[in-house]
Amino acid sequence: MNGATTRRLPGPVRVGLSRAWLETREFARHWESVAFTFALPALILLLFGVIFDGSTGDDISAAEFYLPGLIAMGLMSVSFQNLAISIALERENGTLRRIRGTPMPPSAYFVGKTALVFVLALGQVAVLLAIAVGVYGADLPTDPGAWATMVWVLVLGTISCALLGIAFSSLARSPSTASAIVVVPFLALQFTSGVFVPLTILPGWLVNASSLFPLRWMAQGMRAAFYPDEAAVLEPSGGWDLSTVAAVLGVWCVVGLVLTLATFRWKTSEDG
Amino acid sequence: MASTPPVVEAHGLRKEYDGRAAVDGIDLTIHRGEVFALLGPNGAGKSTAAGILAGFRGRDAGEATVLGADPARAGRRWRSRIGIVWQQETEVPRLTVRAVVRHFAGYYPHPRDVDEVLGLAGLTERADALAHTLSGGQRRRLDVALGIVGRPELLFLDEPTTGFDPRARRDFWRTVRDLAAVGTTVVLTTHYLEEVEALADRVCVIAHGRVRAEGPTDSLGGRMTGQTTVSWLADGEPRSVDTDEPTRVVRRLSDAFRGEVPGLTVHRPTLEDVYLNLIDDSPRETEPKEVAA
């Protein structure tokens, strides 16, 4: 008989890593995705550092002030926005149909996406830190606890947003509508989650609404890591509330996983 | 051949979209090593039928066994034994042709050698080109390369040569013959008659989701032994009959006209005639009584 019936099938980890390598090389070759998904937070940091120079008080530079929120935005961009749009596109252009016709383990697809998102997330943080320090001479925290906070907020925030992005990709009827469906709520969250505008100057009901979603808590967790401790008084509750940050992001990881498992489709509606 | 079970066995396949039956009760048996064509006009349901057998579409009714398993419930091991070349244009990764083929080879337990695949698909010279820069025909060859890299026992080709120029189509046919020569069973959906004549051992004609005829390509619809059209003029009016016995009809006509029959033609159907007749829904003229009697 044919060797296909007797030899071992390649495992999900091996195929998943192969997909991660493929996905990462491919992402780097799409200059559009690099420009619009990856470079936007860096561009905003460069601009805000100049535009708001001197307007954030004596204790903190403009770049230092915006850095934590832009890191949170960057993480949501490479996870939520990137996956929601790219998976909708892959569903439409036949990529998912093609791999569904192979013995690729379905989990390998998600291993590949997860690895890609974490590579991009680390790259995003590295670029933003490099700009903050290299261009604007920002002071980074020296306390290991601050970096530990940054790491767990990054991990939980990125996973929850990545899962939401995969679930969101199924909402779009076509890749062109995916951009609108993804960018509009993402933009609304950026303005209401303390990324560009401090939460304390927003109406309470708006903060309550944005607090239902991960971005507000990712930004707050990043501020806890990067701002001096006394800046906690500027938060709505007057404290960093890190246990709430962890709880909300943890719940969104679970909700995102449930939504992804319930909604993920390999086929378009026309494929039947 | 009789000792091995059929590669594909299907009974009463049915699939509806929005209440309209795209596949309306199809029976198929395909044997190991065959090139089997599903021939029909656009929208006849042949791609839907192939999709059901390839494990990609569900079915609303009917039984199907493909490589010993139900395609609707088959797992990774089963998928490693089939290959699919889809009809729809499919995006390829922005990597070199060789890198794309090598990546897909990694999905299979016993893949073909990458260079062997590139040779079979006619892509050796383009191995280092970026896949998304290939021309339409070369892109299709890459689809084929990805369909065969896993050394499939059963290969589905869904309208593989649509949009090919004649030269590219001949090259592609040679590839299919090479694959058949090493024992690959091929299920080919197409609306090109010459493709069926060039490749298929057996053909099944499908229209409106139903099988209209099935058999060896060279005797489809009784082409070799079946009905021949005899035409003539009677009182200046064109007349014709379809008959199994053209010689007898001509002799009777000759007797009736006492010699030369005006406007006599005897036409054995081409595959195209047979095909067009099979997919035609208008009622067919039957043999006129005065001659058949």
Coordinates of C-alpha atoms in Angstrom, one line a residue:
Chain A
M1 CA 0.0 0.0 0.0
N2 CA 0.9 3.6 -0.2
G3 CA 3.3 5.0 2.4
A4 CA 0.6 7.6 3.3
T5 CA -1.3 4.9 5.1
T6 CA 1.6 3.7 7.3
R7 CA 3.9 6.6 8.0
R8 CA 3.3 9.0 10.8
L9 CA 1.4 12.2 10.1
P10 CA 3.4 15.3 11.0
G11 CA 2.3 16.6 14.4
P12 CA 0.6 19.9 15.1
V13 CA 3.6 21.5 16.7
R14 CA 5.9 20.8 13.8
V15 CA 3.4 21.9 11.2
G16 CA 2.5 24.9 13.4
L17 CA 6.1 26.1 13.6
S18 CA 6.4 25.6 9.9
R19 CA 3.3 27.8 9.5
A20 CA 4.7 30.4 11.9
W21 CA 7.8 30.7 9.8
L22 CA 5.7 31.0 6.6
E23 CA 3.4 33.6 8.2
T24 CA 6.2 35.7 9.5
R25 CA 8.1 35.7 6.2
E26 CA 4.9 36.5 4.4
F27 CA 3.9 39.4 6.8
A28 CA 7.3 41.0 6.2
R29 CA 6.7 40.9 2.4
H30 CA 3.3 42.7 2.6
W31 CA 4.5 46.3 2.9
E32 CA 0.8 47.4 3.3
S33 CA 0.4 45.4 6.4
V34 CA 3.8 46.5 7.7
A35 CA 2.9 50.2 7.1
F36 CA -0.7 50.2 8.3
T37 CA -0.8 47.6 11.0
F38 CA 2.7 47.7 12.4
A39 CA 4.1 51.2 11.9
L40 CA 1.1 53.3 12.9
P41 CA 1.6 53.4 16.7
A42 CA 5.3 54.3 16.1
L43 CA 4.3 57.1 13.7
I44 CA 1.8 58.5 16.3
L45 CA 4.5 58.4 19.0
L46 CA 6.9 60.3 16.8
L47 CA 4.3 62.9 16.1
F48 CA 2.9 63.3 19.6
G49 CA 6.4 63.6 21.0
V50 CA 6.8 66.7 18.9
I51 CA 3.2 68.1 18.9
F52 CA 2.6 67.8 22.7
D53 CA 6.2 68.7 23.7
G54 CA 6.0 70.6 27.0
S55 CA 2.2 70.2 27.4
T56 CA 2.4 67.3 29.8
G57 CA 4.0 69.0 32.8
D58 CA 7.5 69.1 34.2
D59 CA 7.5 65.5 35.6
I60 CA 6.9 63.6 32.4
S61 CA 7.7 64.2 28.7
A62 CA 5.1 63.8 26.0
A63 CA 6.7 60.7 24.7
E64 CA 6.8 59.1 28.2
F65 CA 3.1 60.2 28.7
Y66 CA 1.9 58.5 25.5
L67 CA 4.2 55.5 25.4
P68 CA 2.1 53.1 27.6
G69 CA -1.2 53.7 25.8
L70 CA 0.5 53.4 22.4
I71 CA 2.1 50.1 23.4
A72 CA -1.4 48.9 24.3
M73 CA -2.8 50.2 21.0
G74 CA 0.1 48.6 19.1
L75 CA -0.5 45.2 20.8
M76 CA -4.2 45.4 19.9
S77 CA -3.3 46.4 16.4
V78 CA -1.0 43.4 15.7
S79 CA -3.4 41.0 17.3
F80 CA -7.0 42.1 16.9
Q81 CA -6.9 44.2 13.8
N82 CA -4.2 42.1 12.1
L83 CA -6.0 38.8 12.6
A84 CA -9.5 40.0 12.0
I85 CA -8.6 41.4 8.6
S86 CA -6.0 38.9 7.5
I87 CA -8.2 35.8 8.3
A88 CA -11.2 37.4 6.5
L89 CA -8.9 37.9 3.6
E90 CA -7.6 34.3 3.7
R91 CA -11.1 33.0 3.9
E92 CA -12.0 34.9 0.8
N93 CA -8.9 34.4 -1.3
G94 CA -9.0 30.6 -1.0
T95 CA -6.1 30.2 1.4
L96 CA -8.2 28.6 4.1
R97 CA -10.0 26.4 1.5
R98 CA -6.7 25.2 0.2
I99 CA -5.2 24.2 3.5
R100 CA -8.5 22.6 4.6
G101 CA -8.1 20.2 1.7
T102 CA -4.7 19.1 3.1
P103 CA -4.0 16.9 6.2
M104 CA -2.7 20.0 8.0
P105 CA -3.9 19.8 11.6
P106 CA -6.4 22.6 12.2
S107 CA -4.6 23.5 15.4
A108 CA -1.4 24.2 13.4
Y109 CA -3.1 27.1 11.7
F110 CA -3.7 28.7 15.1
V111 CA -0.2 27.9 16.4
G112 CA 1.1 29.7 13.3
K113 CA -1.1 32.7 13.9
T114 CA -0.3 32.9 17.6
A115 CA 3.4 32.7 16.9
L116 CA 3.1 35.5 14.3
V117 CA 1.2 37.7 16.7
F118 CA 3.8 37.3 19.4
V119 CA 6.6 38.0 17.1
L120 CA 4.8 41.2 15.9
A121 CA 3.9 42.1 19.5
L122 CA 7.5 41.9 20.6
G123 CA 8.6 43.9 17.6
Q124 CA 6.0 46.5 18.3
V125 CA 7.1 47.0 21.9
A126 CA 10.8 47.1 20.8
V127 CA 10.1 49.8 18.1
L128 CA 8.1 51.9 20.5
L129 CA 10.7 51.7 23.3
A130 CA 13.5 52.4 20.8
I131 CA 11.7 55.6 19.6
A132 CA 10.8 56.7 23.2
V133 CA 14.4 56.2 24.4
G134 CA 16.4 56.9 21.2
V135 CA 14.5 59.9 19.9
Y136 CA 13.0 61.5 23.0
G137 CA 15.4 60.3 25.7
A138 CA 12.6 58.8 27.8
D139 CA 13.4 57.2 31.1
L140 CA 12.4 53.6 31.3
P141 CA 11.6 51.8 34.6
T142 CA 14.5 50.2 36.4
D143 CA 12.3 48.1 38.8
P144 CA 12.1 44.4 37.7
G145 CA 8.5 44.4 39.1
A146 CA 7.5 47.0 36.5
W147 CA 8.8 44.9 33.7
A148 CA 7.1 41.8 35.1
T149 CA 3.8 43.8 35.0
M150 CA 4.5 44.8 31.4
V151 CA 5.1 41.2 30.4
W152 CA 1.9 39.7 31.9
V153 CA -0.2 42.6 30.6
L154 CA 1.3 42.1 27.2
V155 CA 0.7 38.3 27.2
L156 CA -2.9 38.4 28.5
G157 CA -3.8 41.5 26.4
T158 CA -2.4 40.1 23.2
I159 CA -4.0 36.6 23.6
S160 CA -7.5 38.1 24.4
C161 CA -7.3 40.5 21.5
A162 CA -5.9 37.8 19.1
L163 CA -8.9 35.5 20.0
L164 CA -11.3 38.4 19.5
G165 CA -9.7 39.1 16.2
I166 CA -10.2 35.6 15.0
A167 CA -13.8 35.6 16.1
F168 CA -14.3 39.0 14.4
S169 CA -13.0 37.7 11.1
S170 CA -16.1 35.6 10.8
L171 CA -18.4 38.7 11.0
A172 CA -17.2 40.1 7.8
R173 CA -18.9 39.1 4.6
S174 CA -15.9 40.2 2.5
P175 CA -12.4 41.5 3.2
S176 CA -13.4 45.0 2.2
T177 CA -16.1 45.1 4.8
A178 CA -13.7 43.5 7.3
S179 CA -11.6 46.6 7.4
A180 CA -14.6 48.8 8.3
I181 CA -16.0 46.3 10.8
V182 CA -12.6 46.1 12.5
V183 CA -11.2 49.6 12.3
V184 CA -14.3 51.6 13.4
P185 CA -14.7 49.9 16.9
F186 CA -10.9 49.8 17.3
L187 CA -10.7 53.5 16.7
A188 CA -13.6 54.2 19.0
L189 CA -11.9 52.2 21.8
Q190 CA -8.6 54.0 21.3
F191 CA -10.3 57.3 22.0
T192 CA -12.3 56.0 25.0
S193 CA -9.7 53.7 26.6
G194 CA -7.2 56.3 27.7
V195 CA -4.8 55.8 24.8
F196 CA -4.9 59.4 23.4
V197 CA -7.1 61.1 26.0
P198 CA -6.9 60.6 29.8
L199 CA -9.8 58.6 31.2
T200 CA -10.4 61.2 34.0
I201 CA -11.5 63.9 31.5
L202 CA -14.1 61.5 29.8
P203 CA -17.7 61.3 30.9
G204 CA -18.3 58.5 33.4
W205 CA -20.7 56.5 31.2
L206 CA -18.2 56.5 28.4
V207 CA -15.4 55.1 30.7
N208 CA -17.9 52.5 32.0
A209 CA -18.6 51.5 28.4
S210 CA -15.0 51.2 27.3
S211 CA -14.2 49.4 30.5
L212 CA -16.1 46.4 29.2
F213 CA -13.4 45.9 26.6
P214 CA -9.7 44.8 26.9
L215 CA -8.0 47.9 25.6
R216 CA -8.8 50.2 28.6
W217 CA -7.2 47.6 30.9
M218 CA -4.2 46.9 28.7
A219 CA -3.5 50.7 28.6
Q220 CA -3.9 51.0 32.4
G221 CA -1.7 48.0 33.0
M222 CA 1.0 49.5 30.8
R223 CA 0.7 52.8 32.6
A224 CA 1.2 50.9 35.9
A225 CA 4.4 49.5 34.5
F226 CA 5.8 52.7 32.9
Y227 CA 4.5 55.6 35.0
P228 CA 5.8 56.5 38.5
D229 CA 3.7 55.0 41.3
E230 CA 2.4 58.4 42.4
A231 CA 0.7 58.8 38.9
A232 CA -1.9 56.2 40.0
V233 CA -4.0 59.1 41.4
L234 CA -4.7 60.1 37.8
E235 CA -6.6 56.8 37.2
P236 CA -10.4 56.9 37.6
S237 CA -10.2 54.9 40.9
G238 CA -7.0 56.5 42.1
G239 CA -5.1 53.2 41.9
W240 CA -3.6 50.9 39.3
D241 CA -6.2 48.1 40.1
L242 CA -3.9 45.4 38.7
S243 CA -6.1 42.6 40.0
T244 CA -9.0 44.1 38.0
V245 CA -6.7 44.4 34.9
A246 CA -5.8 40.7 35.2
A247 CA -9.4 39.6 35.8
V248 CA -10.9 41.5 32.9
L249 CA -8.2 40.4 30.5
G250 CA -8.4 36.8 31.8
V251 CA -12.2 36.8 31.2
W252 CA -11.7 38.1 27.7
C253 CA -9.3 35.3 26.9
V254 CA -12.0 32.8 27.9
V255 CA -14.8 34.7 26.1
G256 CA -12.6 35.1 23.0
L257 CA -11.8 31.4 23.0
V258 CA -15.4 30.5 23.2
L259 CA -16.4 32.9 20.5
T260 CA -13.6 31.7 18.2
L261 CA -14.6 28.0 18.7
A262 CA -18.2 28.9 18.0
T263 CA -17.7 31.0 15.0
F264 CA -14.6 29.9 13.1
R265 CA -15.3 28.9 9.5
W266 CA -12.9 27.5 6.9
K267 CA -15.3 28.2 4.1
T268 CA -17.0 31.3 2.8
S269 CA -20.8 31.3 2.7
E270 CA -20.7 30.5 -1.1
D271 CA -18.6 27.4 -0.5
G272 CA -21.6 25.7 1.2
Chain B
M1 CA -9.1 -4.5 -10.8
A2 CA -12.1 -6.4 -9.7
S3 CA -10.3 -7.6 -6.6
T4 CA -9.8 -4.0 -5.2
P5 CA -12.8 -2.1 -4.0
P6 CA -13.8 1.0 -5.9
V7 CA -12.0 4.2 -4.9
V8 CA -15.2 6.1 -5.0
E9 CA -18.7 4.7 -4.5
A10 CA -21.6 7.0 -4.1
H11 CA -25.4 6.5 -4.2
G12 CA -28.1 9.1 -4.3
L13 CA -25.9 12.1 -3.5
R14 CA -28.0 15.2 -3.0
K15 CA -27.1 18.8 -2.1
E16 CA -29.5 21.8 -2.0
Y17 CA -28.7 25.5 -1.9
D18 CA -31.6 27.7 -1.0
G19 CA -34.1 25.0 -1.8
R20 CA -32.6 24.4 -5.2
A21 CA -31.0 21.0 -5.8
A22 CA -27.5 21.5 -7.1
V23 CA -26.9 17.8 -6.9
D24 CA -30.1 15.8 -7.3
G25 CA -29.4 12.1 -6.7
I26 CA -26.1 11.1 -8.3
D27 CA -24.7 7.6 -8.3
L28 CA -21.0 7.1 -9.1
T29 CA -18.4 4.3 -9.0
I30 CA -14.8 5.1 -9.7
H31 CA -12.1 2.4 -9.8
R32 CA -8.5 2.6 -8.8
G33 CA -6.2 4.0 -11.5
E34 CA -9.0 5.5 -13.6
V35 CA -9.2 9.0 -15.0
F36 CA -12.8 9.7 -14.5
A37 CA -14.5 12.8 -16.0
L38 CA -17.5 14.6 -14.7
L39 CA -18.6 16.4 -17.8
G40 CA -21.4 19.0 -17.8
P41 CA -22.3 22.6 -18.5
N42 CA -21.6 25.4 -16.0
G43 CA -23.8 25.1 -13.0
A44 CA -24.6 21.4 -13.7
G45 CA -23.5 20.4 -10.2
K46 CA -20.3 18.6 -11.1
S47 CA -18.1 20.8 -8.9
T48 CA -20.5 20.4 -6.1
A49 CA -20.5 16.6 -6.5
A50 CA -16.7 16.6 -6.5
G51 CA -16.6 18.9 -3.4
I52 CA -18.8 16.4 -1.6
L53 CA -16.5 13.5 -2.5
A54 CA -13.4 15.5 -1.6
G55 CA -14.7 16.0 1.9
F56 CA -15.1 19.7 1.5
R57 CA -18.9 20.1 1.2
G58 CA -21.6 18.4 3.2
R59 CA -24.4 16.5 1.6
D60 CA -28.1 16.6 2.3
A61 CA -28.8 13.0 1.4
G62 CA -27.1 9.9 -0.1
E63 CA -24.2 7.6 0.8
A64 CA -20.6 8.1 -0.2
T65 CA -17.5 6.0 0.4
V66 CA -14.2 7.4 -0.8
L67 CA -10.9 5.5 -0.1
G68 CA -12.9 3.4 2.3
A69 CA -14.3 6.2 4.4
D70 CA -17.2 8.7 4.5
P71 CA -15.7 11.9 3.2
A72 CA -18.0 14.0 5.5
R73 CA -16.4 12.4 8.5
A74 CA -12.9 11.6 7.3
G75 CA -9.8 12.7 9.2
R76 CA -6.3 13.8 8.6
R77 CA -5.0 10.4 7.6
W78 CA -7.7 10.3 4.8
R79 CA -6.9 13.8 3.7
S80 CA -3.2 12.8 3.3
R81 CA -4.3 10.3 0.7
I82 CA -6.2 12.8 -1.5
G83 CA -5.2 15.9 -3.5
I84 CA -7.4 18.7 -4.6
V85 CA -6.9 21.3 -7.3
W86 CA -9.8 23.8 -6.8
Q87 CA -11.6 25.6 -9.6
Q88 CA -11.5 29.0 -7.9
E89 CA -8.4 31.1 -8.0
T90 CA -6.5 30.7 -4.8
E91 CA -4.0 33.1 -3.4
V92 CA -0.5 31.8 -2.9
P93 CA 2.0 32.8 -0.2
R94 CA 4.4 35.6 -1.3
L95 CA 7.4 33.2 -1.3
T96 CA 9.3 31.4 -4.0
V97 CA 7.6 28.5 -5.8
R98 CA 10.0 26.0 -4.3
A99 CA 9.5 27.4 -0.7
V100 CA 5.7 27.1 -1.1
V101 CA 5.8 23.6 -2.4
R102 CA 8.3 22.6 0.4
H103 CA 6.0 24.1 3.0
F104 CA 3.0 22.1 1.8
A105 CA 5.1 19.0 1.6
G106 CA 5.5 19.3 5.3
Y107 CA 1.8 18.6 5.8
Y108 CA 2.1 15.1 4.5
P109 CA 3.4 11.8 5.9
H110 CA 5.1 10.7 2.7
P111 CA 5.4 13.6 0.3
R112 CA 7.0 13.6 -3.1
D113 CA 10.4 15.1 -3.5
V114 CA 10.0 18.8 -4.1
D115 CA 12.0 18.8 -7.4
E116 CA 10.0 15.8 -8.6
V117 CA 6.8 17.8 -8.0
L118 CA 8.2 20.8 -9.8
G119 CA 9.2 18.6 -12.7
L120 CA 5.8 16.9 -12.9
A121 CA 4.0 20.3 -12.8
G122 CA 6.3 21.8 -15.4
L123 CA 7.6 24.5 -13.0
T124 CA 11.3 23.5 -12.8
E125 CA 12.4 26.7 -14.6
R126 CA 10.2 28.9 -12.3
A127 CA 11.3 27.2 -9.0
D128 CA 13.0 30.4 -7.7
A129 CA 10.4 32.9 -8.9
L130 CA 8.0 34.4 -6.3
A131 CA 4.8 32.5 -6.5
H132 CA 2.5 35.6 -6.7
T133 CA 4.4 36.9 -9.7
L134 CA 3.6 33.7 -11.8
S135 CA 1.3 34.1 -14.9
G136 CA -2.2 32.6 -14.8
G137 CA -1.2 29.3 -16.4
Q138 CA 1.9 28.9 -14.2
R139 CA -0.2 29.8 -11.1
R140 CA -2.5 26.9 -12.1
R141 CA 0.5 24.6 -12.4
L142 CA 1.5 25.6 -8.9
D143 CA -2.1 24.6 -7.8
V144 CA -1.5 21.2 -9.4
A145 CA 2.0 21.0 -7.7
L146 CA 0.3 21.6 -4.3
G147 CA -2.4 19.1 -5.2
I148 CA 0.1 16.3 -5.9
V149 CA 2.9 17.0 -3.4
G150 CA 1.4 14.6 -0.9
R151 CA 1.6 11.7 -3.3
P152 CA -2.2 11.4 -3.4
E153 CA -3.9 8.1 -4.4
L154 CA -6.9 10.1 -5.5
L155 CA -6.6 13.5 -7.2
F156 CA -9.6 15.9 -7.7
L157 CA -9.1 18.3 -10.6
D158 CA -11.9 20.9 -10.7
E159 CA -12.0 22.5 -14.1
P160 CA -8.2 22.6 -14.2
T161 CA -7.6 24.1 -17.6
T162 CA -10.2 26.9 -17.7
G163 CA -8.5 29.9 -19.3
F164 CA -5.5 27.9 -20.6
D165 CA -4.2 28.5 -24.1
P166 CA -4.0 25.4 -26.3
R167 CA -0.3 24.8 -25.7
A168 CA -0.7 25.1 -21.9
R169 CA -3.7 22.7 -22.1
R170 CA -1.6 20.1 -23.9
D171 CA 1.2 20.4 -21.4
F172 CA -1.3 20.0 -18.6
W173 CA -2.8 16.9 -20.2
R174 CA 0.6 15.3 -20.3
T175 CA 1.0 16.0 -16.6
V176 CA -2.3 14.3 -15.9
R177 CA -1.3 11.3 -18.0
D178 CA 2.0 11.1 -16.2
L179 CA 0.1 11.0 -12.9
A180 CA -2.3 8.4 -14.1
A181 CA 0.6 6.3 -15.4
V182 CA 1.9 6.0 -11.8
G183 CA -1.4 4.8 -10.6
T184 CA -3.1 8.0 -9.4
T185 CA -6.9 7.9 -9.6
V186 CA -8.1 11.2 -11.1
V187 CA -11.5 12.7 -10.8
L188 CA -11.7 15.5 -13.4
T189 CA -14.6 18.0 -13.7
T190 CA -14.6 19.8 -16.9
H191 CA -16.9 21.3 -19.6
Y192 CA -14.3 20.7 -22.4
L193 CA -15.2 17.7 -24.6
E194 CA -11.7 17.5 -26.0
E195 CA -10.3 17.3 -22.5
V196 CA -12.5 14.3 -21.8
E197 CA -11.5 12.7 -25.1
A198 CA -7.9 13.3 -24.4
L199 CA -7.7 12.1 -20.8
A200 CA -10.7 10.2 -19.5
D201 CA -11.1 6.5 -19.4
R202 CA -14.7 6.9 -18.3
V203 CA -17.0 9.9 -18.3
C204 CA -20.2 10.8 -16.5
V205 CA -22.4 13.5 -18.1
I206 CA -24.2 15.6 -15.6
A207 CA -26.9 18.2 -16.2
H208 CA -29.2 19.9 -13.7
G209 CA -27.7 17.9 -10.9
R210 CA -28.5 14.5 -12.4
V211 CA -26.5 11.9 -14.3
R212 CA -27.5 11.9 -18.0
A213 CA -25.1 9.1 -19.1
E214 CA -22.1 7.3 -17.9
G215 CA -19.6 4.9 -19.5
P216 CA -16.3 4.5 -21.3
T217 CA -15.4 7.7 -23.1
D218 CA -15.2 6.2 -26.6
S219 CA -18.6 4.6 -26.4
L220 CA -20.4 7.4 -24.5
G221 CA -24.1 7.3 -25.0
G222 CA -23.8 4.3 -27.4
R223 CA -21.6 6.4 -29.7
M224 CA -20.0 3.4 -31.4
T225 CA -23.0 1.2 -31.6
G226 CA -26.0 3.5 -31.1
Q227 CA -28.2 5.8 -32.9
T228 CA -27.3 7.2 -36.3
T229 CA -29.2 9.9 -38.0
V230 CA -30.4 9.3 -41.5
S231 CA -31.7 12.4 -43.4
W232 CA -33.4 12.8 -46.7
L233 CA -35.9 14.9 -48.6
A234 CA -39.4 13.8 -49.2
D235 CA -41.4 16.1 -51.6
G236 CA -38.8 18.8 -50.9
E237 CA -39.4 18.6 -47.1
P238 CA -36.4 17.6 -44.9
R239 CA -37.0 14.3 -43.0
S240 CA -34.8 12.4 -40.7
V241 CA -34.8 9.5 -38.3
D242 CA -32.5 8.3 -35.5
T243 CA -31.9 4.6 -35.8
D244 CA -29.8 1.7 -34.6
E245 CA -29.8 0.2 -38.0
P246 CA -28.9 2.8 -40.6
T247 CA -28.2 0.3 -43.3
R248 CA -31.7 -1.1 -43.0
V249 CA -33.2 2.4 -43.1
V250 CA -31.2 3.3 -46.2
R251 CA -32.3 0.1 -47.9
R252 CA -35.9 0.7 -47.2
L253 CA -35.6 4.3 -48.4
S254 CA -33.9 3.1 -51.5
D255 CA -36.8 0.7 -52.1
A256 CA -39.3 3.4 -51.4
F257 CA -37.8 5.9 -53.8
R258 CA -37.0 3.1 -56.3
G259 CA -33.3 4.1 -56.6
E260 CA -31.6 7.4 -55.6
V261 CA -32.7 8.9 -52.3
P262 CA -32.9 12.8 -52.6
G263 CA -30.7 14.7 -50.1
L264 CA -29.5 11.5 -48.3
T265 CA -27.0 11.9 -45.4
V266 CA -26.0 9.3 -42.8
H267 CA -24.6 10.9 -39.7
R268 CA -22.9 9.1 -36.9
P269 CA -22.8 11.3 -33.8
T270 CA -19.6 12.9 -32.6
L271 CA -18.9 13.1 -28.9
E272 CA -20.1 16.7 -29.1
D273 CA -23.5 15.6 -30.7
V274 CA -23.9 13.0 -28.0
Y275 CA -23.1 15.5 -25.3
L276 CA -25.3 18.2 -26.5
N277 CA -28.1 15.7 -26.9
L278 CA -27.6 14.5 -23.4
I279 CA -27.7 17.9 -21.8
D280 CA -30.6 19.1 -24.0
D281 CA -33.9 19.3 -22.2
S282 CA -36.2 19.7 -25.2
P283 CA -38.2 16.6 -26.1
R284 CA -36.5 14.5 -28.7
E285 CA -38.0 13.5 -32.0
T286 CA -38.7 9.8 -32.1
E287 CA -38.5 7.5 -35.1
P288 CA -41.3 8.3 -37.5
K289 CA -43.7 5.3 -37.7
E290 CA -44.0 5.1 -41.5
V291 CA -40.3 4.3 -41.8
A292 CA -39.8 2.3 -38.6
A293 CA -42.7 0.1 -39.3

